[in-house]
Coordinates of C-alpha atoms in Angstrom, one line a residue:
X889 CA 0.0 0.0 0.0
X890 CA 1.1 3.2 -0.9
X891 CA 2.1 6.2 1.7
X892 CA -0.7 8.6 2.2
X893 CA 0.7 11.9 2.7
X894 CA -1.8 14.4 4.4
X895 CA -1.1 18.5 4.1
X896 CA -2.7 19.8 7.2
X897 CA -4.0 23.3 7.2
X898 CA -5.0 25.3 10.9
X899 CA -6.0 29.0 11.7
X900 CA -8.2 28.5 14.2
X901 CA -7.2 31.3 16.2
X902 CA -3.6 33.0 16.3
X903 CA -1.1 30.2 14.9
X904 CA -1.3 30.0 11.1
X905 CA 0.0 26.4 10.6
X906 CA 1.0 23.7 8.0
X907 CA 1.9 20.4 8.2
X908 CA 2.7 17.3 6.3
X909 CA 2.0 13.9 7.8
X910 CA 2.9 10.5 6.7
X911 CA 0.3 7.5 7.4
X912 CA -1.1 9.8 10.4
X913 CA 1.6 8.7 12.6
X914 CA 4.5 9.9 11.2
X915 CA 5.5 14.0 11.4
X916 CA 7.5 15.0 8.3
X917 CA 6.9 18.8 9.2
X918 CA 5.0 21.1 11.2
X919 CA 5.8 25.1 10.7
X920 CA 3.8 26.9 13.5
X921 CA 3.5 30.6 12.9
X922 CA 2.4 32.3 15.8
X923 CA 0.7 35.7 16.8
X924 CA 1.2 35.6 20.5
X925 CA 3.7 38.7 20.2
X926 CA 1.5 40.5 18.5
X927 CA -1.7 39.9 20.5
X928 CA 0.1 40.3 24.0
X929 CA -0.5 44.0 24.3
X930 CA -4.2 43.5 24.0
X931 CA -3.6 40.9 26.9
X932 CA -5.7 38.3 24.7
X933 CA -6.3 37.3 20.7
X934 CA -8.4 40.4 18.6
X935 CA -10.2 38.2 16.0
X936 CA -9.7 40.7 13.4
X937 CA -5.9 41.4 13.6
X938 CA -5.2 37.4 13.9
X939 CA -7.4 37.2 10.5
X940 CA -5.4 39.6 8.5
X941 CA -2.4 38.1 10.1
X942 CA -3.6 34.5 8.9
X943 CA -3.8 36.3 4.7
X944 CA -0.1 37.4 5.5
X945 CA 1.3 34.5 6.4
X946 CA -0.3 31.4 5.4
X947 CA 1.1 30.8 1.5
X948 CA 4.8 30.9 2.9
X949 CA 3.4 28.7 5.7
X950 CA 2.7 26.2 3.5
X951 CA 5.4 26.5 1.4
X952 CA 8.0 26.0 4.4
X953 CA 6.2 23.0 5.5
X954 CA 6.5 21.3 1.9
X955 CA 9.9 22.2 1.6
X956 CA 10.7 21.2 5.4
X957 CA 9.4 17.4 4.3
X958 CA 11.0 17.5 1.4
X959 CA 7.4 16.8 -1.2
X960 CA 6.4 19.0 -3.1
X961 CA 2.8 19.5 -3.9
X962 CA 2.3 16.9 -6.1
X963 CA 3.3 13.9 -3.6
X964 CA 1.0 15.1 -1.0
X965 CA -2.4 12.7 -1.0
X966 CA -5.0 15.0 0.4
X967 CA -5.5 18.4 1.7
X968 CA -7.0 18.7 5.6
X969 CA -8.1 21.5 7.0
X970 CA -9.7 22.8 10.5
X971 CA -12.8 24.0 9.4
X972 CA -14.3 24.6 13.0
X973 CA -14.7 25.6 15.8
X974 CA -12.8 28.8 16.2
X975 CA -12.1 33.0 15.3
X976 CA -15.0 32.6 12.1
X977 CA -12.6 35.0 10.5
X978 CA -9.1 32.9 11.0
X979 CA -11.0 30.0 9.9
X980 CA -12.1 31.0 6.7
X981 CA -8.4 31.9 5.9
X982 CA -7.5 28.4 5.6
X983 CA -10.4 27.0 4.4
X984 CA -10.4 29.2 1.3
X985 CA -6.8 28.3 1.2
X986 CA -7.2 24.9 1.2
X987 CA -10.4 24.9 -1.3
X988 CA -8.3 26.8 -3.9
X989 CA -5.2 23.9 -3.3
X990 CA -7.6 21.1 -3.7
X991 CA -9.5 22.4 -6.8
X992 CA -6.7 23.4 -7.9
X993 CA -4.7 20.9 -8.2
X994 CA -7.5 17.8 -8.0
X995 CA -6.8 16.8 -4.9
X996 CA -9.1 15.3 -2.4
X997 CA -10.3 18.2 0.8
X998 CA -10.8 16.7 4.4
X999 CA -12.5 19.1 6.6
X1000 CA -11.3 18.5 10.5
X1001 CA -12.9 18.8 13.7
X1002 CA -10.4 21.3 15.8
X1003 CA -10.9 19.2 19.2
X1004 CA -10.1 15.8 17.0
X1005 CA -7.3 17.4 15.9
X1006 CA -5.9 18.2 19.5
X1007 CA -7.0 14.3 20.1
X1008 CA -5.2 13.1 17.4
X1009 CA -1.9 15.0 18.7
X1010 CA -1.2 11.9 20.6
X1011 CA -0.9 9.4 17.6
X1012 CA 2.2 11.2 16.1
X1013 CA 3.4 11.5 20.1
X1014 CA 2.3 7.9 20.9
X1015 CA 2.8 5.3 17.3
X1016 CA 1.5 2.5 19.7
X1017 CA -1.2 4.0 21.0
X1018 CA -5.0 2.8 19.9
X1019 CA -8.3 3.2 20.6
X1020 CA -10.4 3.0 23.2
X1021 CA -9.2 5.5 25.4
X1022 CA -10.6 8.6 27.7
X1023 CA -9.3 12.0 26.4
X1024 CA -9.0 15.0 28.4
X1025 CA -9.3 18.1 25.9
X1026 CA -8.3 21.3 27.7
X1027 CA -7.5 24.5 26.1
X1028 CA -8.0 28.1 25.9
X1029 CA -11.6 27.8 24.3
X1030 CA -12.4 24.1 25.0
X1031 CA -12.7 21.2 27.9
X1032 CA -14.4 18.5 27.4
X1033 CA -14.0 14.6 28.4
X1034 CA -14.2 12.3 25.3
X1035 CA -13.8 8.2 25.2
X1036 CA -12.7 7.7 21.3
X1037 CA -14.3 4.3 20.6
X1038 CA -11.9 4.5 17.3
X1039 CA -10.0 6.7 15.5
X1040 CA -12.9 8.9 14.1
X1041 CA -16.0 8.3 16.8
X1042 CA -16.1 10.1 20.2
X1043 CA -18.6 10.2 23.0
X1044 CA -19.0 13.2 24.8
X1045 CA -18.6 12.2 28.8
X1046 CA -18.3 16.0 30.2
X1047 CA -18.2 19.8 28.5
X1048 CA -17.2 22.7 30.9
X1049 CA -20.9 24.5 31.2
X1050 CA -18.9 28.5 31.4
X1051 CA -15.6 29.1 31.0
X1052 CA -13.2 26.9 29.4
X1053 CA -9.6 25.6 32.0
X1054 CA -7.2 27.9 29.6
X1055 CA -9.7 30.6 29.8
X1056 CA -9.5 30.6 33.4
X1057 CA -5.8 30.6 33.5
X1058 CA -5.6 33.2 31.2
X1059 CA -7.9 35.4 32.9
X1060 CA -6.3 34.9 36.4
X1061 CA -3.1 35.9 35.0
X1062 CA -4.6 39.2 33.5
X1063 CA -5.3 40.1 37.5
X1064 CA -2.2 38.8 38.7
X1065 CA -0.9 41.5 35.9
X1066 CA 1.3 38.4 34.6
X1067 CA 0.4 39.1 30.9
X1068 CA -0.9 36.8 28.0
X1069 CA -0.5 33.8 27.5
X1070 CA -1.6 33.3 31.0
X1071 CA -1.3 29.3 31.2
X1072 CA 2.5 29.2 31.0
X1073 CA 2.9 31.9 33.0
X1074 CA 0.6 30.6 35.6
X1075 CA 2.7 27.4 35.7
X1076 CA 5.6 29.2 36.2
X1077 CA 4.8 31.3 39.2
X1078 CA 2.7 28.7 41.1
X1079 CA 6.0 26.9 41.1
X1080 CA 7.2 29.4 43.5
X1081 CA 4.1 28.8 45.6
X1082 CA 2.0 27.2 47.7
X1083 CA -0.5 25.1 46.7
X1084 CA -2.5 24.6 49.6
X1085 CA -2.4 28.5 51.2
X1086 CA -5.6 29.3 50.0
X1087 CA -8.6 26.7 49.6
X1088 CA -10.7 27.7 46.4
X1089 CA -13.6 26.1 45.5
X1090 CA -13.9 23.4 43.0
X1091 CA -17.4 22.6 41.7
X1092 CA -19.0 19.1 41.4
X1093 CA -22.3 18.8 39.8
X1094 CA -25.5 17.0 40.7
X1095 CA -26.4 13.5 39.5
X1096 CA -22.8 12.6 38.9
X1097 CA -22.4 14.9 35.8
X1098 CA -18.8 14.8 34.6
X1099 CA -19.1 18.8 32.9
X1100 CA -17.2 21.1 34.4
X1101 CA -17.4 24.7 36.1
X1102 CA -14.6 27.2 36.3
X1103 CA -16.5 30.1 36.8
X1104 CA -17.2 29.8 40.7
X1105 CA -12.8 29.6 41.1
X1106 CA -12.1 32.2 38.9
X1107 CA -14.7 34.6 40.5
X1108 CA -13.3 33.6 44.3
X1109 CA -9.9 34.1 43.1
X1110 CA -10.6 37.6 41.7
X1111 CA -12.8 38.1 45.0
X1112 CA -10.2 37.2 47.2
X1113 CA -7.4 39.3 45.4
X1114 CA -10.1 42.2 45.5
X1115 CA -10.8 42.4 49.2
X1116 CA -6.8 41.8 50.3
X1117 CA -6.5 45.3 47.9
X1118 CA -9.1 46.8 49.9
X1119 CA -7.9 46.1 53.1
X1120 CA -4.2 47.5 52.0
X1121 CA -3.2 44.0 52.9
X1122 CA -0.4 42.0 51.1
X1123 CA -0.4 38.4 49.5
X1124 CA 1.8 36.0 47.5
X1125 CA 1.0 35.5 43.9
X1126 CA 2.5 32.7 43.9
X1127 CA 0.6 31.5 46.3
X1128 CA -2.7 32.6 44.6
X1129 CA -1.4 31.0 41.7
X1130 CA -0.5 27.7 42.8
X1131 CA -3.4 27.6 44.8
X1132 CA -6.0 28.1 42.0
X1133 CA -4.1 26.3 39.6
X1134 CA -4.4 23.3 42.7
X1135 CA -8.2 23.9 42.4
X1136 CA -8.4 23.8 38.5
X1137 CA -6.2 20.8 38.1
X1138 CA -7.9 18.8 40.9
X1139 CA -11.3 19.0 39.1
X1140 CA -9.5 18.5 35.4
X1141 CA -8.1 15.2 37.1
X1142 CA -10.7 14.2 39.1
X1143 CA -13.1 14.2 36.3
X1144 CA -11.5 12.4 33.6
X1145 CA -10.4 9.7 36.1
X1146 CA -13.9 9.0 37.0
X1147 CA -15.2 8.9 33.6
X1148 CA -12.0 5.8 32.5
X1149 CA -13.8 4.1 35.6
X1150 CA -17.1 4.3 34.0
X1151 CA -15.8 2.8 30.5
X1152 CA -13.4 0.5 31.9
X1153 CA -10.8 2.4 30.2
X1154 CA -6.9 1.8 31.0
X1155 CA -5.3 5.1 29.0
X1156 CA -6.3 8.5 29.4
X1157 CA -4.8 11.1 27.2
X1158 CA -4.5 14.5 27.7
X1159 CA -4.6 17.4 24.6
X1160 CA -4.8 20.8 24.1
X1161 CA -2.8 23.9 26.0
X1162 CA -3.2 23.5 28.9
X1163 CA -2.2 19.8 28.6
X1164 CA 1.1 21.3 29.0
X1165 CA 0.9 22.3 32.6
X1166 CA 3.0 20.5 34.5
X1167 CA 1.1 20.2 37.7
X1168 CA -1.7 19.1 35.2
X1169 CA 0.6 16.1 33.6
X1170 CA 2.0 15.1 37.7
X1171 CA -1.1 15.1 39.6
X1172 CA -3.3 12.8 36.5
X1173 CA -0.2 10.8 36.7
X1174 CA 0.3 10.2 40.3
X1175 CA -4.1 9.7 40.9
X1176 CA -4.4 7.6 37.5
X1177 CA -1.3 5.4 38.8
X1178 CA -3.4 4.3 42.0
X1179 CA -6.3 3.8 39.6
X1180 CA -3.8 1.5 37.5
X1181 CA -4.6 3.4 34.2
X1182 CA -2.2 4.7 32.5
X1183 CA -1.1 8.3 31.0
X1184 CA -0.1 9.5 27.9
X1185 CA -0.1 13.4 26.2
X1186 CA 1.9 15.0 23.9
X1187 CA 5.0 17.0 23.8
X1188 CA 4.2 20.5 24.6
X1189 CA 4.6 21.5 20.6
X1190 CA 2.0 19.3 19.7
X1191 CA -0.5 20.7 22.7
X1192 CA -0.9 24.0 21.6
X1193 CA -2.7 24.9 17.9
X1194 CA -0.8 22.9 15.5
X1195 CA -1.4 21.6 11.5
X1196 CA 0.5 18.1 12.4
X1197 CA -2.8 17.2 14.7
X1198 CA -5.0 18.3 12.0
X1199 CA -3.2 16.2 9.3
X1200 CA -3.1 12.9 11.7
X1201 CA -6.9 13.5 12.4
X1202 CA -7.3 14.2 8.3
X1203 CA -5.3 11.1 7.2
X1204 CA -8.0 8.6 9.6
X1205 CA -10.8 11.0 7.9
X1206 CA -9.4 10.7 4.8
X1207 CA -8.9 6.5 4.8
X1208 CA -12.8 6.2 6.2
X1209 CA -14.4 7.9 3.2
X1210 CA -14.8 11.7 4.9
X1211 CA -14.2 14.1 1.8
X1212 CA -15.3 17.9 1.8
X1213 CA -16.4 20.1 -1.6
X1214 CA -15.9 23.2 -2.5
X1215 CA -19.1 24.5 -0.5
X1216 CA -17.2 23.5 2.7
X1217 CA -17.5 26.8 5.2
X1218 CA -16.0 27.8 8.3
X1219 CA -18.4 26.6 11.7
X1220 CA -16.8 28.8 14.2
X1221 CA -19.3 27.1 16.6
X1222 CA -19.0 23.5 15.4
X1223 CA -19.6 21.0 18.1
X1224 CA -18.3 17.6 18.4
X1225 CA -20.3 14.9 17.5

């Protein structure tokens, strides 16, 4: 059987990526341009400026990550590209890009789920790893708890019901005055810290739901920050940070353990940002050891928005029959089904 070799295509948000991926598993390149310089004076991502960025950048993108494998257009088997969800704007960049590529040259288009994408990270990390397992998707905009019965069908086990783990980083690190990105930075400091200064809440909900709440720790976090202020008191930040990240993390692990005891599951995987916190990868380590299940997530590369997870979720796409036309269109709010 011949090699299929997938072009992966993602503007989701602020990275304008490409990628070229042998049999799914195999990373031949991965050229990540990324906006994070740009956006960090507006202490978050301005859908309009990461759009125009995305026109800028993407063509030489591409380029770089043919020439980086060493293909050229012509070897590459099918086009995949993230057509949802995400900035409506930055994805339409690389849809249209990859709608002109395909008609273009007559090759086959593969539209791919962004969250499938992150899921799929862990096959180019992982080459042994296989279905069924329980995935823990955290990032800026998503969390959600998946068991992938194969490499293309997903339940949904739990779906955060406000904001989203990175979101919560990100906006505890605007108050902290740490700047954007605010999960790295949030790792960092709590580091420093300690985690068990200050007890913040963590949310369970009724009737043994697995979905998540990160409202209720951001707001007490804020709250508590607020009324030190007020009272001309001081505090650690690195305390505050290590403690809220302790909250945050607990729940994140606590969760997705629960839900591989429900499906009998012995691998959880972890994807997305903030799949590159460190207490994050520790603690789901340490609690899924006692459980005996064990842990797997990507390097921190392949965490954050990348075309390489797109292309590895395009090539099992691709092989069971998925193929887009050119009416495919940007679903910023596309859910996963």
């Amino acid at each position: 059987m011949d090699d299929i070799l997938i072009l992966g295509i993602e503007s989701s948000c602020d990275e304008t990526a490409a990628a070229v991926v042998r049999n799914g598993r195999e990373m031949l390149s991965n050229v990540i341009n990324s906006q994070i310089e740009i956006h960090k004076k507006y202490g978050g991502v301005v859908p309009e400026i990461a759009s125009r960025y995305h026109i800028g950048a993407i063509n030489a993108v591409i380029d770089e990550a043919l020439d980086a494998a060493g293909v050229t257009m012509g070897d590459i088997t099918a086009i995949a590209v993230t057509y949802g969800p995400g900035l409506v704007g930055a994805l339409l960049v690389g849809v249209s890009t990859a709608k002109a590529l395909a008609y273009a040259l007559e090759k086959p288009l593969v539209n791919v789920h962004h969250i499938k994408g992150h899921i799929c990270a862990n096959y180019i990390a992982h080459k042994e790893l296989e279905p069924p397992f329980v995935c823990l998707v955290a990032s800026g905009g998503h969390s959600h708890i998946v068991y992938a019965k194969d490499h293309i069908e997903y339940d949904i086990m739990g779906v955060t019901r406000d904001d989203a783990a990175g979101e919560a980083f990100d906006k505890i690190a605007r108050v902290l005055g740490l700047g954007y990105p605010g999960g790295p930075k949030i790792d960092a400091l709590a580091r420093e810290g300690d985690p068990y200064a200050i007890d913040f809440p963590r949310v369970r909900m009724a009737n043994g739901s697995l979905d998540f709440s990160f409202s209720g720790v951001k707001t007490a976090v804020i709250n508590h920050i607020h009324n030190l202020e007020q009272k001309g008191e001081s505090y650690s930040k690195a305390d505050i940070a290590a403690s809220f990240q302790n909250a945050v993390t607990d729940a994140l692990c606590e969760h997705t353990i629960e839900a591989a005891k429900i499906k009998g599951a012995d691998k959880i995987v972890l994807a997305g940002g903030v799949a590159s916190n460190t207490a994050l990868r520790e603690k789901m380590k340490s609690k899924a050891d006692i459980e005996g299940v064990s842990v797997l997530f990507p390097p921190p590369v392949l965490c954050t928005d990348n075309a390489a997870m797109i292309a590895a979720a395009g090539y099992y796409e691709y092989i069971s029959g998925t193929r887009a036309d050119m009416r495919l269109n940007a679903i910023p709010s596309l859910p996963l089904e």
